[in-house]
C-alpha cells in the first residue's frame, strides 16, 4: 500500500499557487451560488489568507473570533461555541457548492474537520490548462492537487478522493427521475440517505400567491437540515434544476436517494399542502401527506412553519419514514457488512428498547465505523450513548475492561468538535455529565442543544426525563409530552417520567398506564415501576410477577436499590417513595437509616 508521500506523488507535483488561490477565492466569494453568510465569507477569507501566508498552525478559534467575527479580546472559545458552529456551517456550504454549481471549478477550497486550516486542490486538467466539463461517464482519472503539500495524512487523502469520486459518479449518472437507474458506482453506499426538495408548485387560482409555495420549499429544506443523519441538498439546487427541467443534463448534478415534491393551494382563509416522497432512482412514490389549515385566526408564516416542521419530521426524524425504510433493509444484513450510516440505524433500533443481546454487535459495528471514518460525528455520538448504557445498565460488562463513562465522555467531546450543532453530541455529553453527578452542567448542555434544535424529540425527552427525576414537574412534563407528540418512536424509557409524576401525585392508575408503555425488557426500571403501581392498586400477584422480572435481571437489586437510585441523582423524596413502594411490592429492600 502506498505511503503518504507516494500518494501525493500520484496526484502530481503541481499545486495551486497562492496567487491562483487568491484570485479564485475572489471569484468564489462573488458567486451567489455559494450559499454562505457574510460572516462565513469573512471566516473563509481569513483562514485562506492565514494558510497561504504560512500561518496555518496559528489559526485558532480565538483568532478567528477576533479577526472575522469582530469579537473582543475577552472572547472565550471554551464557553462560546460560535466559531465551531460557524465552521460546521461553512464546511456544509462548501460541500454543497462543489457538489452542484462548483463541480467544474478549477480549484477547490476545503476546511477539513478537526482544524481550521484551509487546504486547496485543483484537477490535473486545470494544472495543464485544459479545464473542461466532466465527461458523460465517470472520470476515474480526475485528480486533485493538494496545497500545502505534506499536510494531509494518507487517510485523509484517500478518504477525500474516495468521497469526491462518489460525488463525480453521482453527478454524471443521475438521469430524469421517471426513468433513472442506479449505476454500479451506487453500490458504494454513502454515510446517509440524501434528499432533494424540488420547488413546491403553486396550484392556487391566484398566481401571485406563488410566494407561499416558494417560502414553504425553503422552510422544509431548513427543517430537514436539522436532522444530522441525512444529507439535504440546498434549496437552490432544486430551484436551479426546475429552471432547466427540459435539459436532461441538469439532473446530472445530483443523485439523491429521495426526491420530495409537492403543491400548495391557498386562499385568504385556507392553506392546503400536499407532499410526495419518491425514490430517487426509480421515481416510485413511497410516501405522501396532505395537510389543510385554517388561516382565519393564525398568521400565514406561523402556519407555513408548522406545516414544514410536520412534513420534515414525518420524513426525516428517527423512526420516521426514511429511517424505518432503511431499518428494514439493514435488518437483513449481517453486522460485518454494514456501512457507517447503517451502523447508526442499527444503533437507533437498539436504543429504542435497550436490548442487551444486541449491545455487543452494535458496539463492534460502531467501533469499526469510527476506526474507518474518525470524522463521522454521528458515529462518535452513537457510540458515546452506547457506552453510557454500558455504565448505567451494566451491558457488556464482561467484555469491557475500561471505564465506559470515560470513553463515552471522550467520544461525546469528539462528536461536538466535529459537528458543533449536532443533536447527538449534546445528547451524549448531557448524559455523561449526569452520571458524573454534574447535574447543573448536564441540564445546561441539554438546554443548549434544545436552543439549537427546539423540536428534537430526543433532546426534549431526555431533558424532560432528567428534570422529572429532580421532581421539577412543571418544566419536565411538557417536554416529555412534546417529545412523544413529535416522535412516538422515541425511546420508551422516558415514559418513566410520566409514571413518576402520576405516582408521586397518587394517581396510580395513570402511573400503571405509563409504566406499561415502558418496553425495555432488559432494563429493570420498567418492571420496577409496574410492580409499585400494581401494589398500590391492590394487585399483589401482579406486583410479585414484576418483582420476579426485576430479580431475573439483577438478583441482588434489593441489597443496593437505595444506592442505585441515589447514584442516578433522583430527588430524595422520590427515592423514599420508590423504596416504600418496592417494600409494598414484596421486595425486601434495604432502606438507609436516614430514610434515603
mmCIF file of N, CA and C in Angstrom, residues 458-562:
data_model
loop_
_atom_site.group_PDB
_atom_site.id
_atom_site.type_symbol
_atom_site.label_atom_id
_atom_site.label_comp_id
_atom_site.label_asym_id
_atom_site.label_seq_id
_atom_site.Cartn_x
_atom_site.Cartn_y
_atom_site.Cartn_z
ATOM 1 N N UNK A 458 -35.477 13.650 20.887
ATOM 2 C CA UNK A 458 -34.523 13.039 21.812
ATOM 3 C C UNK A 458 -34.104 14.026 22.901
ATOM 4 N N UNK A 459 -33.788 15.253 22.498
ATOM 5 C CA UNK A 459 -33.385 16.262 23.474
ATOM 6 C C UNK A 459 -34.561 16.661 24.365
ATOM 7 N N UNK A 460 -35.736 16.811 23.770
ATOM 8 C CA UNK A 460 -36.923 17.140 24.565
ATOM 9 C C UNK A 460 -37.177 16.071 25.620
ATOM 10 N N UNK A 461 -37.147 14.794 25.180
ATOM 11 C CA UNK A 461 -37.434 13.700 26.101
ATOM 12 C C UNK A 461 -36.386 13.533 27.164
ATOM 13 N N UNK A 462 -35.115 13.648 26.785
ATOM 14 C CA UNK A 462 -34.040 13.446 27.755
ATOM 15 C C UNK A 462 -34.025 14.547 28.805
ATOM 16 N N UNK A 463 -34.160 15.805 28.373
ATOM 17 C CA UNK A 463 -34.182 16.896 29.340
ATOM 18 C C UNK A 463 -35.410 16.769 30.247
ATOM 19 N N UNK A 464 -36.569 16.463 29.671
ATOM 20 C CA UNK A 464 -37.764 16.288 30.491
ATOM 21 C C UNK A 464 -37.615 15.160 31.489
ATOM 22 N N UNK A 465 -37.029 14.054 31.062
ATOM 23 C CA UNK A 465 -36.820 12.907 31.943
ATOM 24 C C UNK A 465 -35.905 13.267 33.108
ATOM 25 N N UNK A 466 -34.811 13.946 32.826
ATOM 26 C CA UNK A 466 -33.861 14.325 33.885
ATOM 27 C C UNK A 466 -34.507 15.299 34.876
ATOM 28 N N UNK A 467 -35.277 16.235 34.367
ATOM 29 C CA UNK A 467 -35.960 17.177 35.258
ATOM 30 C C UNK A 467 -37.009 16.462 36.110
ATOM 31 N N UNK A 468 -37.643 15.434 35.566
ATOM 32 C CA UNK A 468 -38.613 14.666 36.346
ATOM 33 C C UNK A 468 -37.931 13.943 37.499
ATOM 34 N N UNK A 469 -36.736 13.436 37.275
ATOM 35 C CA UNK A 469 -36.008 12.772 38.358
ATOM 36 C C UNK A 469 -35.700 13.746 39.491
ATOM 37 N N UNK A 470 -35.644 15.034 39.156
ATOM 38 C CA UNK A 470 -35.399 16.070 40.160
ATOM 39 C C UNK A 470 -36.702 16.635 40.724
ATOM 40 N N UNK A 471 -37.834 16.055 40.309
ATOM 41 C CA UNK A 471 -39.170 16.491 40.749
ATOM 42 C C UNK A 471 -39.509 17.900 40.286
ATOM 43 N N UNK A 472 -38.915 18.338 39.183
ATOM 44 C CA UNK A 472 -39.243 19.648 38.613
ATOM 45 C C UNK A 472 -40.361 19.434 37.584
ATOM 46 N N UNK A 473 -41.543 19.123 38.084
ATOM 47 C CA UNK A 473 -42.636 18.664 37.248
ATOM 48 C C UNK A 473 -43.107 19.707 36.245
ATOM 49 N N UNK A 474 -43.199 20.956 36.648
ATOM 50 C CA UNK A 474 -43.766 21.987 35.776
ATOM 51 C C UNK A 474 -42.972 22.137 34.483
ATOM 52 N N UNK A 475 -41.668 21.959 34.560
ATOM 53 C CA UNK A 475 -40.837 22.062 33.364
ATOM 54 C C UNK A 475 -40.702 20.709 32.679
ATOM 55 N N UNK A 476 -40.681 19.645 33.470
ATOM 56 C CA UNK A 476 -40.399 18.318 32.927
ATOM 57 C C UNK A 476 -41.515 17.786 32.041
ATOM 58 N N UNK A 477 -42.740 17.817 32.546
ATOM 59 C CA UNK A 477 -43.814 17.093 31.870
ATOM 60 C C UNK A 477 -44.176 17.663 30.491
ATOM 61 N N UNK A 478 -44.217 18.971 30.300
ATOM 62 C CA UNK A 478 -44.475 19.466 28.934
ATOM 63 C C UNK A 478 -43.413 19.019 27.932
ATOM 64 N N UNK A 479 -42.164 18.917 28.395
ATOM 65 C CA UNK A 479 -41.094 18.477 27.499
ATOM 66 C C UNK A 479 -41.278 17.023 27.082
ATOM 67 N N UNK A 480 -41.585 16.171 28.054
ATOM 68 C CA UNK A 480 -41.783 14.747 27.748
ATOM 69 C C UNK A 480 -42.994 14.564 26.837
ATOM 70 N N UNK A 481 -44.075 15.263 27.139
ATOM 71 C CA UNK A 481 -45.282 15.147 26.318
ATOM 72 C C UNK A 481 -45.014 15.614 24.885
ATOM 73 N N UNK A 482 -44.264 16.699 24.732
ATOM 74 C CA UNK A 482 -43.958 17.183 23.384
ATOM 75 C C UNK A 482 -43.057 16.202 22.650
ATOM 76 N N UNK A 483 -42.122 15.571 23.368
ATOM 77 C CA UNK A 483 -41.224 14.598 22.731
ATOM 78 C C UNK A 483 -42.013 13.474 22.088
ATOM 79 N N UNK A 484 -42.955 12.902 22.830
ATOM 80 C CA UNK A 484 -43.738 11.791 22.294
ATOM 81 C C UNK A 484 -44.746 12.256 21.251
ATOM 82 N N UNK A 485 -45.223 13.480 21.371
ATOM 83 C CA UNK A 485 -46.129 14.009 20.352
ATOM 84 C C UNK A 485 -45.401 14.192 19.031
ATOM 85 N N UNK A 486 -44.157 14.646 19.108
ATOM 86 C CA UNK A 486 -43.379 14.870 17.889
ATOM 87 C C UNK A 486 -42.848 13.576 17.297
ATOM 88 N N UNK A 487 -42.507 12.619 18.147
ATOM 89 C CA UNK A 487 -41.925 11.371 17.651
ATOM 90 C C UNK A 487 -42.321 10.224 18.564
ATOM 91 N N UNK A 488 -43.425 9.546 18.277
ATOM 92 C CA UNK A 488 -43.868 8.446 19.138
ATOM 93 C C UNK A 488 -42.849 7.319 19.233
ATOM 94 N N UNK A 489 -41.913 7.264 18.276
ATOM 95 C CA UNK A 489 -40.917 6.200 18.293
ATOM 96 C C UNK A 489 -39.737 6.459 19.196
ATOM 97 N N UNK A 490 -39.677 7.627 19.848
ATOM 98 C CA UNK A 490 -38.551 7.920 20.732
ATOM 99 C C UNK A 490 -38.523 6.897 21.871
ATOM 100 N N UNK A 491 -37.346 6.663 22.447
ATOM 101 C CA UNK A 491 -37.180 5.599 23.438
ATOM 102 C C UNK A 491 -38.312 5.567 24.463
ATOM 103 N N UNK A 492 -38.838 4.363 24.691
ATOM 104 C CA UNK A 492 -39.980 4.226 25.609
ATOM 105 C C UNK A 492 -39.587 4.459 27.059
ATOM 106 N N UNK A 493 -38.289 4.465 27.357
ATOM 107 C CA UNK A 493 -37.847 4.667 28.731
ATOM 108 C C UNK A 493 -38.262 5.989 29.328
ATOM 109 N N UNK A 494 -38.517 6.996 28.484
ATOM 110 C CA UNK A 494 -38.911 8.302 29.004
ATOM 111 C C UNK A 494 -40.312 8.306 29.590
ATOM 112 N N UNK A 495 -41.080 7.237 29.344
ATOM 113 C CA UNK A 495 -42.396 7.133 29.988
ATOM 114 C C UNK A 495 -42.256 6.989 31.512
ATOM 115 N N UNK A 496 -41.043 6.652 31.971
ATOM 116 C CA UNK A 496 -40.804 6.609 33.422
ATOM 117 C C UNK A 496 -41.071 7.970 34.043
ATOM 118 N N UNK A 497 -40.795 9.040 33.306
ATOM 119 C CA UNK A 497 -41.059 10.384 33.829
ATOM 120 C C UNK A 497 -42.553 10.565 34.098
ATOM 121 N N UNK A 498 -43.374 10.124 33.159
ATOM 122 C CA UNK A 498 -44.828 10.225 33.340
ATOM 123 C C UNK A 498 -45.283 9.345 34.502
ATOM 124 N N UNK A 499 -44.700 8.152 34.610
ATOM 125 C CA UNK A 499 -45.012 7.259 35.727
ATOM 126 C C UNK A 499 -44.710 7.947 37.068
ATOM 127 N N UNK A 500 -43.522 8.518 37.195
ATOM 128 C CA UNK A 500 -43.132 9.148 38.457
ATOM 129 C C UNK A 500 -44.072 10.301 38.817
ATOM 130 N N UNK A 501 -44.418 11.092 37.806
ATOM 131 C CA UNK A 501 -45.321 12.222 38.076
ATOM 132 C C UNK A 501 -46.658 11.719 38.621
ATOM 133 N N UNK A 502 -47.243 10.725 37.944
ATOM 134 C CA UNK A 502 -48.534 10.208 38.391
ATOM 135 C C UNK A 502 -48.419 9.524 39.754
ATOM 136 N N UNK A 503 -47.354 8.749 39.937
ATOM 137 C CA UNK A 503 -47.175 8.013 41.193
ATOM 138 C C UNK A 503 -47.009 8.972 42.367
ATOM 139 N N UNK A 504 -46.177 9.991 42.192
ATOM 140 C CA UNK A 504 -45.922 10.940 43.276
ATOM 141 C C UNK A 504 -47.164 11.785 43.586
ATOM 142 N N UNK A 505 -48.104 11.851 42.662
ATOM 143 C CA UNK A 505 -49.342 12.602 42.897
ATOM 144 C C UNK A 505 -50.508 11.681 43.234
ATOM 145 N N UNK A 506 -50.216 10.412 43.490
ATOM 146 C CA UNK A 506 -51.231 9.484 43.960
ATOM 147 C C UNK A 506 -52.180 8.958 42.908
ATOM 148 N N UNK A 507 -51.893 9.194 41.630
ATOM 149 C CA UNK A 507 -52.767 8.699 40.558
ATOM 150 C C UNK A 507 -52.181 7.377 40.056
ATOM 151 N N UNK A 508 -52.469 6.280 40.759
ATOM 152 C CA UNK A 508 -51.808 5.007 40.484
ATOM 153 C C UNK A 508 -52.302 4.347 39.203
ATOM 154 N N UNK A 509 -53.533 4.628 38.789
ATOM 155 C CA UNK A 509 -53.994 4.092 37.506
ATOM 156 C C UNK A 509 -53.205 4.716 36.353
ATOM 157 N N UNK A 510 -53.026 6.023 36.416
ATOM 158 C CA UNK A 510 -52.229 6.695 35.384
ATOM 159 C C UNK A 510 -50.778 6.249 35.454
ATOM 160 N N UNK A 511 -50.272 6.013 36.666
ATOM 161 C CA UNK A 511 -48.903 5.541 36.829
ATOM 162 C C UNK A 511 -48.726 4.180 36.158
ATOM 163 N N UNK A 512 -49.675 3.291 36.360
ATOM 164 C CA UNK A 512 -49.596 1.970 35.739
ATOM 165 C C UNK A 512 -49.673 2.078 34.213
ATOM 166 N N UNK A 513 -50.567 2.928 33.728
ATOM 167 C CA UNK A 513 -50.689 3.101 32.275
ATOM 168 C C UNK A 513 -49.364 3.548 31.667
ATOM 169 N N UNK A 514 -48.671 4.467 32.348
ATOM 170 C CA UNK A 514 -47.368 4.928 31.853
ATOM 171 C C UNK A 514 -46.330 3.821 31.944
ATOM 172 N N UNK A 515 -46.329 3.087 33.054
ATOM 173 C CA UNK A 515 -45.341 2.023 33.248
ATOM 174 C C UNK A 515 -45.505 0.916 32.214
ATOM 175 N N UNK A 516 -46.731 0.638 31.807
ATOM 176 C CA UNK A 516 -46.974 -0.400 30.803
ATOM 177 C C UNK A 516 -46.452 0.001 29.423
ATOM 178 N N UNK A 517 -46.182 1.269 29.229
ATOM 179 C CA UNK A 517 -45.658 1.742 27.949
ATOM 180 C C UNK A 517 -44.134 1.679 27.885
ATOM 181 N N UNK A 518 -43.502 1.313 28.989
ATOM 182 C CA UNK A 518 -42.037 1.187 29.026
ATOM 183 C C UNK A 518 -41.675 -0.204 28.510
ATOM 184 N N UNK A 519 -41.166 -0.274 27.295
ATOM 185 C CA UNK A 519 -40.854 -1.548 26.646
ATOM 186 C C UNK A 519 -39.339 -1.762 26.614
ATOM 187 N N UNK A 520 -38.773 -1.992 27.794
ATOM 188 C CA UNK A 520 -37.330 -2.215 27.918
ATOM 189 C C UNK A 520 -37.110 -3.483 28.736
ATOM 190 N N UNK A 521 -37.299 -4.658 28.150
ATOM 191 C CA UNK A 521 -37.283 -5.908 28.919
ATOM 192 C C UNK A 521 -35.956 -6.245 29.572
ATOM 193 N N UNK A 522 -34.844 -5.686 29.081
ATOM 194 C CA UNK A 522 -33.539 -5.995 29.660
ATOM 195 C C UNK A 522 -33.086 -4.962 30.688
ATOM 196 N N UNK A 523 -33.952 -4.000 30.988
ATOM 197 C CA UNK A 523 -33.655 -2.961 31.975
ATOM 198 C C UNK A 523 -34.708 -3.056 33.079
ATOM 199 N N UNK A 524 -34.291 -3.025 34.335
ATOM 200 C CA UNK A 524 -35.193 -3.366 35.433
ATOM 201 C C UNK A 524 -36.164 -2.260 35.851
ATOM 202 N N UNK A 525 -36.007 -1.043 35.346
ATOM 203 C CA UNK A 525 -36.821 0.066 35.857
ATOM 204 C C UNK A 525 -38.264 0.017 35.360
ATOM 205 N N UNK A 526 -38.514 -0.584 34.209
ATOM 206 C CA UNK A 526 -39.889 -0.755 33.755
ATOM 207 C C UNK A 526 -40.675 -1.692 34.648
ATOM 208 N N UNK A 527 -40.187 -2.938 34.856
ATOM 209 C CA UNK A 527 -40.902 -3.823 35.775
ATOM 210 C C UNK A 527 -40.944 -3.298 37.205
ATOM 211 N N UNK A 528 -39.912 -2.582 37.621
ATOM 212 C CA UNK A 528 -39.924 -1.978 38.956
ATOM 213 C C UNK A 528 -41.094 -1.002 39.089
ATOM 214 N N UNK A 529 -41.302 -0.163 38.070
ATOM 215 C CA UNK A 529 -42.407 0.801 38.101
ATOM 216 C C UNK A 529 -43.755 0.081 38.095
ATOM 217 N N UNK A 530 -43.876 -0.944 37.284
ATOM 218 C CA UNK A 530 -45.150 -1.670 37.232
ATOM 219 C C UNK A 530 -45.451 -2.364 38.554
ATOM 220 N N UNK A 531 -44.414 -2.913 39.192
ATOM 221 C CA UNK A 531 -44.616 -3.570 40.485
ATOM 222 C C UNK A 531 -45.171 -2.586 41.507
ATOM 223 N N UNK A 532 -44.597 -1.395 41.558
ATOM 224 C CA UNK A 532 -45.061 -0.391 42.508
ATOM 225 C C UNK A 532 -46.515 -0.007 42.241
ATOM 226 N N UNK A 533 -46.861 0.202 40.958
ATOM 227 C CA UNK A 533 -48.229 0.602 40.632
ATOM 228 C C UNK A 533 -49.222 -0.507 40.959
ATOM 229 N N UNK A 534 -48.870 -1.740 40.613
ATOM 230 C CA UNK A 534 -49.764 -2.864 40.925
ATOM 231 C C UNK A 534 -49.978 -2.987 42.439
ATOM 232 N N UNK A 535 -48.901 -2.820 43.207
ATOM 233 C CA UNK A 535 -49.015 -2.931 44.663
ATOM 234 C C UNK A 535 -49.959 -1.868 45.218
ATOM 235 N N UNK A 536 -49.843 -0.657 44.730
ATOM 236 C CA UNK A 536 -50.713 0.424 45.210
ATOM 237 C C UNK A 536 -52.157 0.227 44.772
ATOM 238 N N UNK A 537 -52.385 -0.499 43.681
ATOM 239 C CA UNK A 537 -53.736 -0.741 43.191
ATOM 240 C C UNK A 537 -54.333 -2.025 43.771
ATOM 241 N N UNK A 538 -53.614 -2.635 44.727
ATOM 242 C CA UNK A 538 -54.140 -3.821 45.384
ATOM 243 C C UNK A 538 -54.087 -5.077 44.537
ATOM 244 N N UNK A 539 -53.040 -5.201 43.721
ATOM 245 C CA UNK A 539 -52.863 -6.386 42.880
ATOM 246 C C UNK A 539 -51.521 -7.032 43.206
ATOM 247 N N UNK A 540 -51.411 -7.693 44.382
ATOM 248 C CA UNK A 540 -50.120 -8.217 44.833
ATOM 249 C C UNK A 540 -49.550 -9.296 43.922
ATOM 250 N N UNK A 541 -50.389 -10.122 43.313
ATOM 251 C CA UNK A 541 -49.868 -11.175 42.434
ATOM 252 C C UNK A 541 -49.149 -10.565 41.225
ATOM 253 N N UNK A 542 -49.776 -9.560 40.642
ATOM 254 C CA UNK A 542 -49.143 -8.872 39.519
ATOM 255 C C UNK A 542 -47.841 -8.197 39.954
ATOM 256 N N UNK A 543 -47.861 -7.609 41.153
ATOM 257 C CA UNK A 543 -46.667 -6.946 41.662
ATOM 258 C C UNK A 543 -45.527 -7.946 41.812
ATOM 259 N N UNK A 544 -45.835 -9.150 42.352
ATOM 260 C CA UNK A 544 -44.782 -10.148 42.546
ATOM 261 C C UNK A 544 -44.218 -10.634 41.203
ATOM 262 N N UNK A 545 -45.066 -10.718 40.176
ATOM 263 C CA UNK A 545 -44.572 -11.103 38.849
ATOM 264 C C UNK A 545 -43.543 -10.096 38.331
ATOM 265 N N UNK A 546 -43.828 -8.834 38.551
ATOM 266 C CA UNK A 546 -42.897 -7.797 38.093
ATOM 267 C C UNK A 546 -41.622 -7.805 38.924
ATOM 268 N N UNK A 547 -41.728 -8.063 40.219
ATOM 269 C CA UNK A 547 -40.532 -8.158 41.061
ATOM 270 C C UNK A 547 -39.677 -9.334 40.617
ATOM 271 N N UNK A 548 -40.302 -10.439 40.228
ATOM 272 C CA UNK A 548 -39.545 -11.588 39.717
ATOM 273 C C UNK A 548 -38.771 -11.194 38.461
ATOM 274 N N UNK A 549 -39.376 -10.353 37.624
ATOM 275 C CA UNK A 549 -38.686 -9.855 36.427
ATOM 276 C C UNK A 549 -37.477 -9.011 36.820
ATOM 277 N N UNK A 550 -37.661 -8.129 37.822
ATOM 278 C CA UNK A 550 -36.545 -7.310 38.313
ATOM 279 C C UNK A 550 -35.393 -8.210 38.762
ATOM 280 N N UNK A 551 -35.702 -9.239 39.552
ATOM 281 C CA UNK A 551 -34.657 -10.104 40.109
ATOM 282 C C UNK A 551 -34.035 -11.005 39.044
ATOM 283 N N UNK A 552 -34.747 -11.266 37.952
ATOM 284 C CA UNK A 552 -34.143 -12.034 36.861
ATOM 285 C C UNK A 552 -33.074 -11.222 36.155
ATOM 286 N N UNK A 553 -33.225 -9.901 36.193
ATOM 287 C CA UNK A 553 -32.215 -9.021 35.598
ATOM 288 C C UNK A 553 -31.062 -8.815 36.567
ATOM 289 N N UNK A 554 -31.380 -8.615 37.855
ATOM 290 C CA UNK A 554 -30.345 -8.411 38.874
ATOM 291 C C UNK A 554 -30.809 -9.038 40.176
ATOM 292 N N UNK A 555 -30.341 -10.251 40.487
ATOM 293 C CA UNK A 555 -30.802 -10.962 41.694
ATOM 294 C C UNK A 555 -30.486 -10.232 42.994
ATOM 295 N N UNK A 556 -29.499 -9.344 42.989
ATOM 296 C CA UNK A 556 -29.079 -8.671 44.220
ATOM 297 C C UNK A 556 -29.634 -7.256 44.342
ATOM 298 N N UNK A 557 -30.601 -6.888 43.502
ATOM 299 C CA UNK A 557 -31.019 -5.491 43.473
ATOM 300 C C UNK A 557 -31.555 -5.003 44.811
ATOM 301 N N UNK A 558 -32.208 -5.866 45.586
ATOM 302 C CA UNK A 558 -32.765 -5.443 46.876
ATOM 303 C C UNK A 558 -31.701 -4.903 47.805
ATOM 304 N N UNK A 559 -30.478 -5.404 47.682
ATOM 305 C CA UNK A 559 -29.407 -5.020 48.604
ATOM 306 C C UNK A 559 -28.838 -3.633 48.325
ATOM 307 N N UNK A 560 -29.000 -3.161 47.115
ATOM 308 C CA UNK A 560 -28.405 -1.841 46.846
ATOM 309 C C UNK A 560 -29.341 -0.925 46.060
ATOM 310 N N UNK A 561 -30.641 -1.180 46.159
ATOM 311 C CA UNK A 561 -31.602 -0.333 45.455
ATOM 312 C C UNK A 561 -31.460 1.137 45.847
ATOM 313 N N UNK A 562 -31.308 1.389 47.153
ATOM 314 C CA UNK A 562 -31.199 2.784 47.618
ATOM 315 C C UNK A 562 -29.971 3.459 47.033
#
